[in-house]
Amino acid sequence: MFFASDNWAGAHPAIARSLVEAADGFASAYGTSDLDKRVEKAFCEIFERDVAVFFVGTGTAANSLALASFNRPGGQVFCHREAHVNVDECNAPEFFATGSKLVPIDGTAGKLQPEALAAAIGRFPPDFVHGGQPMAVTLTQATEAGTTYTLDEISALSEVTKQAGLPLHMDGARFANALVHLGATPAEMTWKRGVDILSFGGTKNGCWCAEALVLFDPGKARQMHYLRKRSAQLFSKSRFIAAQFDAYFREGLWLDLARHSNGMANRLAAGFATSDKARLAWPTGSNELFAIIRNDAMKTLKDKGAVFYDWPASPALKATMRDDETLVRLVASYATSQADVDNFLSML
Amino acid sequence: MFFASDNWAGAHPAIARSLVEAADGFASAYGTSDLDKRVEKAFCEIFERDVAVFFVGTGTAANSLALASFNRPGGQVFCHREAHVNVDECNAPEFFATGSKLVPIDGTAGKLQPEALAAAIGRFPPDFVHGGQPMAVTLTQATEAGTTYTLDEISALSEVTKQAGLPLHMDGARFANALVHLGATPAEMTWKRGVDILSFGGTKNGCWCAEALVLFDPGKARQMHYLRKRSAQLFSKSRFIAAQFDAYFREGLWLDLARHSNGMANRLAAGFATSDKARLAWPTGSNELFAIIRNDAMKTLKDKGAVFYDWPASPALKATMRDDETLVRLVASYATSQADVDNFLSML
Amino acid sequence: MFFASDNWAGAHPAIARSLVEAADGFASAYGTSDLDKRVEKAFCEIFERDVAVFFVGTGTAANSLALASFNRPGGQVFCHREAHVNVDECNAPEFFATGSKLVPIDGTAGKLQPEALAAAIGRFPPDFVHGGQPMAVTLTQATEAGTTYTLDEISALSEVTKQAGLPLHMDGARFANALVHLGATPAEMTWKRGVDILSFGGTKNGCWCAEALVLFDPGKARQMHYLRKRSAQLFSKSRFIAAQFDAYFREGLWLDLARHSNGMANRLAAGFATSDKARLAWPTGSNELFAIIRNDAMKTLKDKGAVFYDWPASPALKATMRDDETLVRLVASYATSQADVDNFLSML
Amino acid sequence: MFFASDNWAGAHPAIARSLVEAADGFASAYGTSDLDKRVEKAFCEIFERDVAVFFVGTGTAANSLALASFNRPGGQVFCHREAHVNVDECNAPEFFATGSKLVPIDGTAGKLQPEALAAAIGRFPPDFVHGGQPMAVTLTQATEAGTTYTLDEISALSEVTKQAGLPLHMDGARFANALVHLGATPAEMTWKRGVDILSFGGTKNGCWCAEALVLFDPGKARQMHYLRKRSAQLFSKSRFIAAQFDAYFREGLWLDLARHSNGMANRLAAGFATSDKARLAWPTGSNELFAIIRNDAMKTLKDKGAVFYDWPASPALKATMRDDETLVRLVASYATSQADVDNFLSML
């Protein structure tokens, strides 16, 4: 019963098989092979427009390169306080975009609010050189709290961003989970709502190592080639990343996998709703679920082999919790079985 | 007939298979799984001592992190003029070790000479702050010129390095090829000869993506954990790199693959030796071969489908070449067949 | 009636004169002249121990170099939310210490509290690589809020810092003002209370450009020579900075100037205490004063030529203010006259 | 008899006096005072066009900021091998323009040759991402070898630079010396010949600390405000730099000072021409002189109190020297007296 993280899962059989198929024969290196080119085209089809695609090795790399591409001296990047870039990337964004600063913004259930975003940007008036200058906005879809922005919420944040003359980055480490939750198309959830650059994650959804930067304005892609190489993220045998995406996209596998993991999270959520030992911290909108659980129940679950993490509660949430309760995170993946979910719930 | 680069090959079947085997089941992430730990132990056995091992995604990452770990303000890194770090990594080493500088040193057949190294270091006298300060020495084994340092040559460079109080890095992108050429053990070719940190490459020798930083003093490994993560090189599903190394090391596969590719390069070299259209630029000491070839012969070969690169000749070498000759590089890999070699030679 | 900032003043006549005296004759460059050496010794006497001293051009340089000297990948620097390094240095600290991050901590009247500091550090548990690692603590004396830490308050913060194994930096842009407010010695206010490195500012207290980094452990000074030069802060005609400090220290001029500006701020404060149009936001402890003032009174003062800045109020302070009130900052300097103060107060 | 460097001199009396005059009264800080604005206008007049001017503290800062303003990932900056940026700035240019690389180019008597420059740029073909990309060209006027480019030589280098689509920086640490040597106007020696950005040095020519970055396209100046502040080079009491330039430009003082120091260097050169113990290494074109001198004569001079530096000779020059000869550098400044020159020559 592993609910620790979706990156505890391995790789879906179809994706694992794709690596074997790609292993044979010679192909030109560094992203120039036929397979690389073909998968780049698949991205254009999926997003219904010309896009520039850059394969990289990790989500941290995708995020950091995206922000680095907007680099400005004294640059301020606006993000949610719990954003992965802010709390889980060991200053990689600051390192890649030398001297940039992340400005954390509070927001319930992992979501940035347009007013709070506008207020944060407003604290950096034009030409007050001492404080630095706004540089970019980044939002996470699905969020780190397991919620998903609606299309209109994205538009509202995008509008604030554009009014400030800033580019908008989306960290899509769990892009597919958000997509199937909304029932939207990739285009609708990104450039049609003002997203300029996307970290498109495959790793958490059944690939072993498949992340891509997607630039919706290919005319701005030239410097990214050098940024990626300078950051040691240009893979010689790039075709193996391409192969994973090839299998990932084939017959909608990626959406099926996300539907499965979201479904498992929802099944867990339904179970929590009827428990008297636990309750959801907020509604679930992807494959992650956050719950407030009685400490004795938590102990029982862990003793019986359930693996999941405690999670730091914000002061506001903490105020609603009893002393004998803990906030926990459970993550479902493509590999999570219904049996494991039901077993967990019965133990709860 | 692909002799363009060893990274045009795919992945050896046993290694491809290891990826499928690793795909199943849950395992803790970020390098903490049992498989990760087991492979780290294998490195200790192979090097006959406790070592600290860090998996990363590319050779450029391994090299850049190694040098970054020695970072000093105004730091000067001494390397061969044709070293990969100097000419093929798009300033990644300078970026990772902010503000460091590579000091290129000339040397025939890709090799640093101890006297030249000592002279280069000597141009940075202690406490002349304007010029910066020596920071590290890096050598490539096998070299970019397809040659291999003897153990005594490594010792001689190491001695100069230690006298200057500097750490010694070895770029082992083609470590196995050098090893089997010398018939040495990994320990003999590294720490027993004064190497402090090693970029251990598997990708060019039959893996798809398996590179490791090896620190021979594990007591100095703490900061590398943060350096790696900050550089976006910590893979969540790290077990897939571990799996490749696991298969790579099993029953000496890695040495067999290197022996094969070296053998193919030697077979090519033997053919060149008897050709009147071409001659070796210098003796071959790994799986790479550099030859001076008549332009008409080169055209014929390329027209018939042989794929290989022209290579820039140093001024000294150029002086020995005729106007209708070109320097070329041919690289054999685990996937190079004897038939391809013989076919190539018969066309020559 | 200029109360905008102490850096709106010029240079005290004795210090201006010192620049003329230093102008004559030849002297060796880059900090090696007799005068440079003599002033370095004066620092040792003032601090009652061997210290290493590095002259630089700006306070931002001193602060940024201090933090850069503790550089660690993924490094977190703990500071007050309103610290100059955090809000007024355009990411220079993050740039100089590539990839470091400032962790802002709330605290009333510009002061860090030991419990809050401990809690902030505690959010970066050892070996959780994703979040980065603690790197340093920095406090400002006098604070940006015009208050001054007592010696015991410094000790308390130092204790938390040392327990976490971290170095402690003091931003002493207004060092002299704090010193005379406390009636302490330089040694008592720094190394005797656990400060490891000090930005010693002269510019705001009557010099035109005289800032110094003071390292209380001279054995750790070697790399600072390179850090300073690499940051373009090594002045060729360094003797002109030395000359300013020479005049600054002569017969206690520096303390006299600070006493004067503190006195002017206190005279202002006494006036505010009796006003029905304004009140102090908190007690004044240096040459800066923060007051909540009625908007109509503020308008009158500005119309009549008083120059001073509005200041952003924290949410907590704002809650105590009426709608027709504004937080303002007034700064006295060595050049502020009693007549100006009295004139200002009579207008209020 | 101090010929060690022009930065061993102090400050011209008129400039020292300007610091006293600027010391009185209040003025707005950070470069916004009336005096700052007035001096910026003086720069526009001197250069016969609108320019953007940024005062900074050191020549290293000016050079490094200039190059940083052209920053590109994997960027290559082309310069003479002996350029100050390459050998005397402790990697500050590489640090300010994170990850950039200086490509040193040989050239006799300190001068870049257009063919060599074109060849060096040509080694970075477009879209070969591994090697990085050209980023800027920088030339030094007067050169580090005491020579001065003619206007046509500047044009020839500029043409190569523009053909490669690159910006051209001029390190004018000894700008005035070159100017009076050529008898050209500032406009003729810079933007009229294709220079885009200039480090305008006053320190070596009689100021104590007055350096300015001059951007010939003010439309590109916005980011420089942030770059300068982020690099800790924005001085609060900026008016003291402005005051120095004010005095420097008044009634052509700056040109008079340069004429004097060039004259002293020429007088030295004339003396060397008639000596049988020494000879000029190449003709002098500013206030610096390089000579090959017999070791016994050198010893005598130093014993008698002449202060000057030995200088590393290039291999080509070394080949023309006898074993008992040394290359030396002598620098004249505004403060060098005719008596000192004659005294030196009589001892020679």
PDB file of N, CA, C and O in Angstrom, chain D residues 31-76:
ATOM      1  N   GLY D  31      22.458  58.756  -7.394  1.00  0.00           N
ATOM      2  CA  GLY D  31      22.628  59.248  -8.762  1.00  0.00           C
ATOM      3  C   GLY D  31      21.527  60.156  -9.259  1.00  0.00           C
ATOM      4  O   GLY D  31      21.453  60.429 -10.460  1.00  0.00           O
ATOM      5  N   THR D  32      20.694  60.650  -8.345  1.00  0.00           N
ATOM      6  CA  THR D  32      19.569  61.481  -8.793  1.00  0.00           C
ATOM      7  C   THR D  32      19.776  62.967  -8.506  1.00  0.00           C
ATOM      8  O   THR D  32      18.879  63.765  -8.751  1.00  0.00           O
ATOM      9  N   SER D  33      20.925  63.339  -7.998  1.00  0.00           N
ATOM     10  CA  SER D  33      21.137  64.750  -7.629  1.00  0.00           C
ATOM     11  C   SER D  33      21.331  65.612  -8.875  1.00  0.00           C
ATOM     12  O   SER D  33      21.589  65.111  -9.971  1.00  0.00           O
ATOM     13  N   ASP D  34      21.219  66.917  -8.686  1.00  0.00           N
ATOM     14  CA  ASP D  34      21.424  67.841  -9.799  1.00  0.00           C
ATOM     15  C   ASP D  34      22.821  67.677 -10.402  1.00  0.00           C
ATOM     16  O   ASP D  34      22.986  67.711 -11.616  1.00  0.00           O
ATOM     17  N   LEU D  35      23.786  67.529  -9.535  1.00  0.00           N
ATOM     18  CA  LEU D  35      25.158  67.397 -10.029  1.00  0.00           C
ATOM     19  C   LEU D  35      25.292  66.141 -10.893  1.00  0.00           C
ATOM     20  O   LEU D  35      25.890  66.175 -11.969  1.00  0.00           O
ATOM     21  N   ASP D  36      24.725  65.035 -10.412  1.00  0.00           N
ATOM     22  CA  ASP D  36      24.758  63.803 -11.224  1.00  0.00           C
ATOM     23  C   ASP D  36      24.173  64.064 -12.603  1.00  0.00           C
ATOM     24  O   ASP D  36      24.754  63.678 -13.624  1.00  0.00           O
ATOM     25  N   LYS D  37      23.023  64.730 -12.616  1.00  0.00           N
ATOM     26  CA  LYS D  37      22.327  64.963 -13.889  1.00  0.00           C
ATOM     27  C   LYS D  37      23.165  65.871 -14.788  1.00  0.00           C
ATOM     28  O   LYS D  37      23.235  65.675 -16.009  1.00  0.00           O
ATOM     29  N   ARG D  38      23.782  66.866 -14.179  1.00  0.00           N
ATOM     30  CA  ARG D  38      24.579  67.807 -14.964  1.00  0.00           C
ATOM     31  C   ARG D  38      25.781  67.099 -15.598  1.00  0.00           C
ATOM     32  O   ARG D  38      26.103  67.342 -16.775  1.00  0.00           O
ATOM     33  N   VAL D  39      26.399  66.229 -14.850  1.00  0.00           N
ATOM     34  CA  VAL D  39      27.570  65.536 -15.387  1.00  0.00           C
ATOM     35  C   VAL D  39      27.151  64.541 -16.475  1.00  0.00           C
ATOM     36  O   VAL D  39      27.849  64.349 -17.473  1.00  0.00           O
ATOM     37  N   GLU D  40      25.994  63.933 -16.289  1.00  0.00           N
ATOM     38  CA  GLU D  40      25.506  63.040 -17.363  1.00  0.00           C
ATOM     39  C   GLU D  40      25.357  63.829 -18.663  1.00  0.00           C
ATOM     40  O   GLU D  40      25.666  63.328 -19.748  1.00  0.00           O
ATOM     41  N   LYS D  41      24.863  65.062 -18.528  1.00  0.00           N
ATOM     42  CA  LYS D  41      24.734  65.894 -19.734  1.00  0.00           C
ATOM     43  C   LYS D  41      26.101  66.219 -20.325  1.00  0.00           C
ATOM     44  O   LYS D  41      26.257  66.278 -21.547  1.00  0.00           O
ATOM     45  N   ALA D  42      27.078  66.445 -19.462  1.00  0.00           N
ATOM     46  CA  ALA D  42      28.421  66.725 -19.970  1.00  0.00           C
ATOM     47  C   ALA D  42      28.923  65.560 -20.827  1.00  0.00           C
ATOM     48  O   ALA D  42      29.569  65.767 -21.866  1.00  0.00           O
ATOM     49  N   PHE D  43      28.614  64.338 -20.393  1.00  0.00           N
ATOM     50  CA  PHE D  43      28.999  63.180 -21.209  1.00  0.00           C
ATOM     51  C   PHE D  43      28.350  63.250 -22.589  1.00  0.00           C
ATOM     52  O   PHE D  43      28.974  62.944 -23.610  1.00  0.00           O
ATOM     53  N   CYS D  44      27.083  63.647 -22.625  1.00  0.00           N
ATOM     54  CA  CYS D  44      26.390  63.748 -23.918  1.00  0.00           C
ATOM     55  C   CYS D  44      27.074  64.779 -24.813  1.00  0.00           C
ATOM     56  O   CYS D  44      27.238  64.569 -26.022  1.00  0.00           O
ATOM     57  N   GLU D  45      27.483  65.874 -24.214  1.00  0.00           N
ATOM     58  CA  GLU D  45      28.159  66.902 -25.015  1.00  0.00           C
ATOM     59  C   GLU D  45      29.510  66.401 -25.524  1.00  0.00           C
ATOM     60  O   GLU D  45      29.857  66.574 -26.683  1.00  0.00           O
ATOM     61  N   ILE D  46      30.227  65.767 -24.628  1.00  0.00           N
ATOM     62  CA  ILE D  46      31.563  65.285 -25.007  1.00  0.00           C
ATOM     63  C   ILE D  46      31.470  64.264 -26.135  1.00  0.00           C
ATOM     64  O   ILE D  46      32.322  64.225 -27.026  1.00  0.00           O
ATOM     65  N   PHE D  47      30.425  63.441 -26.089  1.00  0.00           N
ATOM     66  CA  PHE D  47      30.294  62.400 -27.111  1.00  0.00           C
ATOM     67  C   PHE D  47      29.381  62.813 -28.267  1.00  0.00           C
ATOM     68  O   PHE D  47      29.082  62.005 -29.147  1.00  0.00           O
ATOM     69  N   GLU D  48      28.897  64.055 -28.231  1.00  0.00           N
ATOM     70  CA  GLU D  48      28.128  64.622 -29.343  1.00  0.00           C
ATOM     71  C   GLU D  48      26.882  63.807 -29.681  1.00  0.00           C
ATOM     72  O   GLU D  48      26.519  63.672 -30.858  1.00  0.00           O
ATOM     73  N   ARG D  49      26.257  63.248 -28.659  1.00  0.00           N
ATOM     74  CA  ARG D  49      25.002  62.538 -28.870  1.00  0.00           C
ATOM     75  C   ARG D  49      24.408  62.149 -27.517  1.00  0.00           C
ATOM     76  O   ARG D  49      25.086  62.220 -26.497  1.00  0.00           O
ATOM     77  N   ASP D  50      23.171  61.744 -27.538  1.00  0.00           N
ATOM     78  CA  ASP D  50      22.593  61.221 -26.310  1.00  0.00           C
ATOM     79  C   ASP D  50      23.278  59.915 -25.936  1.00  0.00           C
ATOM     80  O   ASP D  50      23.360  58.995 -26.763  1.00  0.00           O
ATOM     81  N   VAL D  51      23.735  59.837 -24.722  1.00  0.00           N
ATOM     82  CA  VAL D  51      24.294  58.586 -24.218  1.00  0.00           C
ATOM     83  C   VAL D  51      23.686  58.323 -22.844  1.00  0.00           C
ATOM     84  O   VAL D  51      23.205  59.244 -22.188  1.00  0.00           O
ATOM     85  N   ALA D  52      23.691  57.063 -22.455  1.00  0.00           N
ATOM     86  CA  ALA D  52      23.306  56.720 -21.080  1.00  0.00           C
ATOM     87  C   ALA D  52      24.588  56.490 -20.301  1.00  0.00           C
ATOM     88  O   ALA D  52      25.495  55.796 -20.782  1.00  0.00           O
ATOM     89  N   VAL D  53      24.673  57.084 -19.113  1.00  0.00           N
ATOM     90  CA  VAL D  53      25.900  57.042 -18.327  1.00  0.00           C
ATOM     91  C   VAL D  53      25.621  56.397 -16.973  1.00  0.00           C
ATOM     92  O   VAL D  53      24.633  56.734 -16.316  1.00  0.00           O
ATOM     93  N   PHE D  54      26.478  55.495 -16.580  1.00  0.00           N
ATOM     94  CA  PHE D  54      26.357  54.830 -15.277  1.00  0.00           C
ATOM     95  C   PHE D  54      27.693  54.930 -14.560  1.00  0.00           C
ATOM     96  O   PHE D  54      28.670  54.353 -15.020  1.00  0.00           O
ATOM     97  N   PHE D  55      27.697  55.636 -13.438  1.00  0.00           N
ATOM     98  CA  PHE D  55      28.923  55.716 -12.646  1.00  0.00           C
ATOM     99  C   PHE D  55      29.118  54.414 -11.880  1.00  0.00           C
ATOM    100  O   PHE D  55      28.154  53.866 -11.321  1.00  0.00           O
ATOM    101  N   VAL D  56      30.342  53.945 -11.823  1.00  0.00           N
ATOM    102  CA  VAL D  56      30.670  52.766 -11.016  1.00  0.00           C
ATOM    103  C   VAL D  56      32.002  53.006 -10.323  1.00  0.00           C
ATOM    104  O   VAL D  56      32.661  54.026 -10.570  1.00  0.00           O
ATOM    105  N   GLY D  57      32.402  52.061  -9.473  1.00  0.00           N
ATOM    106  CA  GLY D  57      33.544  52.313  -8.625  1.00  0.00           C
ATOM    107  C   GLY D  57      34.897  51.891  -9.178  1.00  0.00           C
ATOM    108  O   GLY D  57      35.924  52.433  -8.799  1.00  0.00           O
ATOM    109  N   THR D  58      34.917  50.883 -10.044  1.00  0.00           N
ATOM    110  CA  THR D  58      36.199  50.375 -10.539  1.00  0.00           C
ATOM    111  C   THR D  58      36.100  50.072 -12.030  1.00  0.00           C
ATOM    112  O   THR D  58      35.001  49.863 -12.568  1.00  0.00           O
ATOM    113  N   GLY D  59      37.254  50.029 -12.670  1.00  0.00           N
ATOM    114  CA  GLY D  59      37.287  49.677 -14.085  1.00  0.00           C
ATOM    115  C   GLY D  59      36.819  48.247 -14.307  1.00  0.00           C
ATOM    116  O   GLY D  59      36.149  47.941 -15.302  1.00  0.00           O
ATOM    117  N   THR D  60      37.174  47.370 -13.380  1.00  0.00           N
ATOM    118  CA  THR D  60      36.713  45.984 -13.467  1.00  0.00           C
ATOM    119  C   THR D  60      35.191  45.926 -13.455  1.00  0.00           C
ATOM    120  O   THR D  60      34.579  45.143 -14.194  1.00  0.00           O
ATOM    121  N   ALA D  61      34.572  46.753 -12.644  1.00  0.00           N
ATOM    122  CA  ALA D  61      33.108  46.795 -12.606  1.00  0.00           C
ATOM    123  C   ALA D  61      32.551  47.263 -13.941  1.00  0.00           C
ATOM    124  O   ALA D  61      31.598  46.678 -14.476  1.00  0.00           O
ATOM    125  N   ALA D  62      33.128  48.318 -14.493  1.00  0.00           N
ATOM    126  CA  ALA D  62      32.637  48.835 -15.770  1.00  0.00           C
ATOM    127  C   ALA D  62      32.740  47.766 -16.854  1.00  0.00           C
ATOM    128  O   ALA D  62      31.771  47.486 -17.577  1.00  0.00           O
ATOM    129  N   ASN D  63      33.896  47.134 -16.947  1.00  0.00           N
ATOM    130  CA  ASN D  63      34.077  46.105 -17.972  1.00  0.00           C
ATOM    131  C   ASN D  63      33.119  44.933 -17.772  1.00  0.00           C
ATOM    132  O   ASN D  63      32.496  44.451 -18.720  1.00  0.00           O
ATOM    133  N   SER D  64      33.022  44.481 -16.549  1.00  0.00           N
ATOM    134  CA  SER D  64      32.219  43.288 -16.280  1.00  0.00           C
ATOM    135  C   SER D  64      30.734  43.560 -16.507  1.00  0.00           C
ATOM    136  O   SER D  64      30.009  42.707 -17.029  1.00  0.00           O
ATOM    137  N   LEU D  65      30.282  44.744 -16.128  1.00  0.00           N
ATOM    138  CA  LEU D  65      28.877  45.087 -16.359  1.00  0.00           C
ATOM    139  C   LEU D  65      28.603  45.242 -17.854  1.00  0.00           C
ATOM    140  O   LEU D  65      27.528  44.839 -18.332  1.00  0.00           O
ATOM    141  N   ALA D  66      29.535  45.826 -18.566  1.00  0.00           N
ATOM    142  CA  ALA D  66      29.344  45.975 -20.009  1.00  0.00           C
ATOM    143  C   ALA D  66      29.133  44.603 -20.650  1.00  0.00           C
ATOM    144  O   ALA D  66      28.173  44.391 -21.405  1.00  0.00           O
ATOM    145  N   LEU D  67      30.011  43.669 -20.317  1.00  0.00           N
ATOM    146  CA  LEU D  67      29.899  42.338 -20.918  1.00  0.00           C
ATOM    147  C   LEU D  67      28.652  41.621 -20.396  1.00  0.00           C
ATOM    148  O   LEU D  67      27.972  40.921 -21.152  1.00  0.00           O
ATOM    149  N   ALA D  68      28.332  41.802 -19.138  1.00  0.00           N
ATOM    150  CA  ALA D  68      27.137  41.158 -18.577  1.00  0.00           C
ATOM    151  C   ALA D  68      25.867  41.634 -19.279  1.00  0.00           C
ATOM    152  O   ALA D  68      24.889  40.892 -19.376  1.00  0.00           O
ATOM    153  N   SER D  69      25.893  42.856 -19.779  1.00  0.00           N
ATOM    154  CA  SER D  69      24.683  43.374 -20.430  1.00  0.00           C
ATOM    155  C   SER D  69      24.417  42.663 -21.760  1.00  0.00           C
ATOM    156  O   SER D  69      23.326  42.782 -22.308  1.00  0.00           O
ATOM    157  N   PHE D  70      25.398  41.935 -22.259  1.00  0.00           N
ATOM    158  CA  PHE D  70      25.218  41.175 -23.505  1.00  0.00           C
ATOM    159  C   PHE D  70      25.058  39.690 -23.238  1.00  0.00           C
ATOM    160  O   PHE D  70      25.125  38.873 -24.157  1.00  0.00           O
ATOM    161  N   ASN D  71      24.825  39.333 -21.993  1.00  0.00           N
ATOM    162  CA  ASN D  71      24.865  37.946 -21.544  1.00  0.00           C
ATOM    163  C   ASN D  71      24.018  36.995 -22.387  1.00  0.00           C
ATOM    164  O   ASN D  71      22.871  37.287 -22.721  1.00  0.00           O
ATOM    165  N   ARG D  72      24.625  35.864 -22.728  1.00  0.00           N
ATOM    166  CA  ARG D  72      23.946  34.770 -23.421  1.00  0.00           C
ATOM    167  C   ARG D  72      24.455  33.460 -22.839  1.00  0.00           C
ATOM    168  O   ARG D  72      25.648  33.343 -22.554  1.00  0.00           O
ATOM    169  N   PRO D  73      23.597  32.446 -22.747  1.00  0.00           N
ATOM    170  CA  PRO D  73      24.100  31.146 -22.269  1.00  0.00           C
ATOM    171  C   PRO D  73      25.130  30.589 -23.240  1.00  0.00           C
ATOM    172  O   PRO D  73      24.929  30.615 -24.452  1.00  0.00           O
ATOM    173  N   GLY D  74      26.212  30.107 -22.688  1.00  0.00           N
ATOM    174  CA  GLY D  74      27.283  29.591 -23.533  1.00  0.00           C
ATOM    175  C   GLY D  74      28.003  30.687 -24.294  1.00  0.00           C
ATOM    176  O   GLY D  74      28.628  30.421 -25.322  1.00  0.00           O
ATOM    177  N   GLY D  75      27.941  31.909 -23.767  1.00  0.00           N
ATOM    178  CA  GLY D  75      28.489  33.060 -24.502  1.00  0.00           C
ATOM    179  C   GLY D  75      30.010  33.101 -24.531  1.00  0.00           C
ATOM    180  O   GLY D  75      30.662  32.815 -23.532  1.00  0.00           O
ATOM    181  N   GLN D  76      30.557  33.497 -25.673  1.00  0.00           N
ATOM    182  CA  GLN D  76      31.997  33.618 -25.877  1.00  0.00           C
ATOM    183  C   GLN D  76      32.327  35.084 -26.151  1.00  0.00           C
ATOM    184  O   GLN D  76      31.777  35.673 -27.078  1.00  0.00           O
TER     185      GLN D  76
END
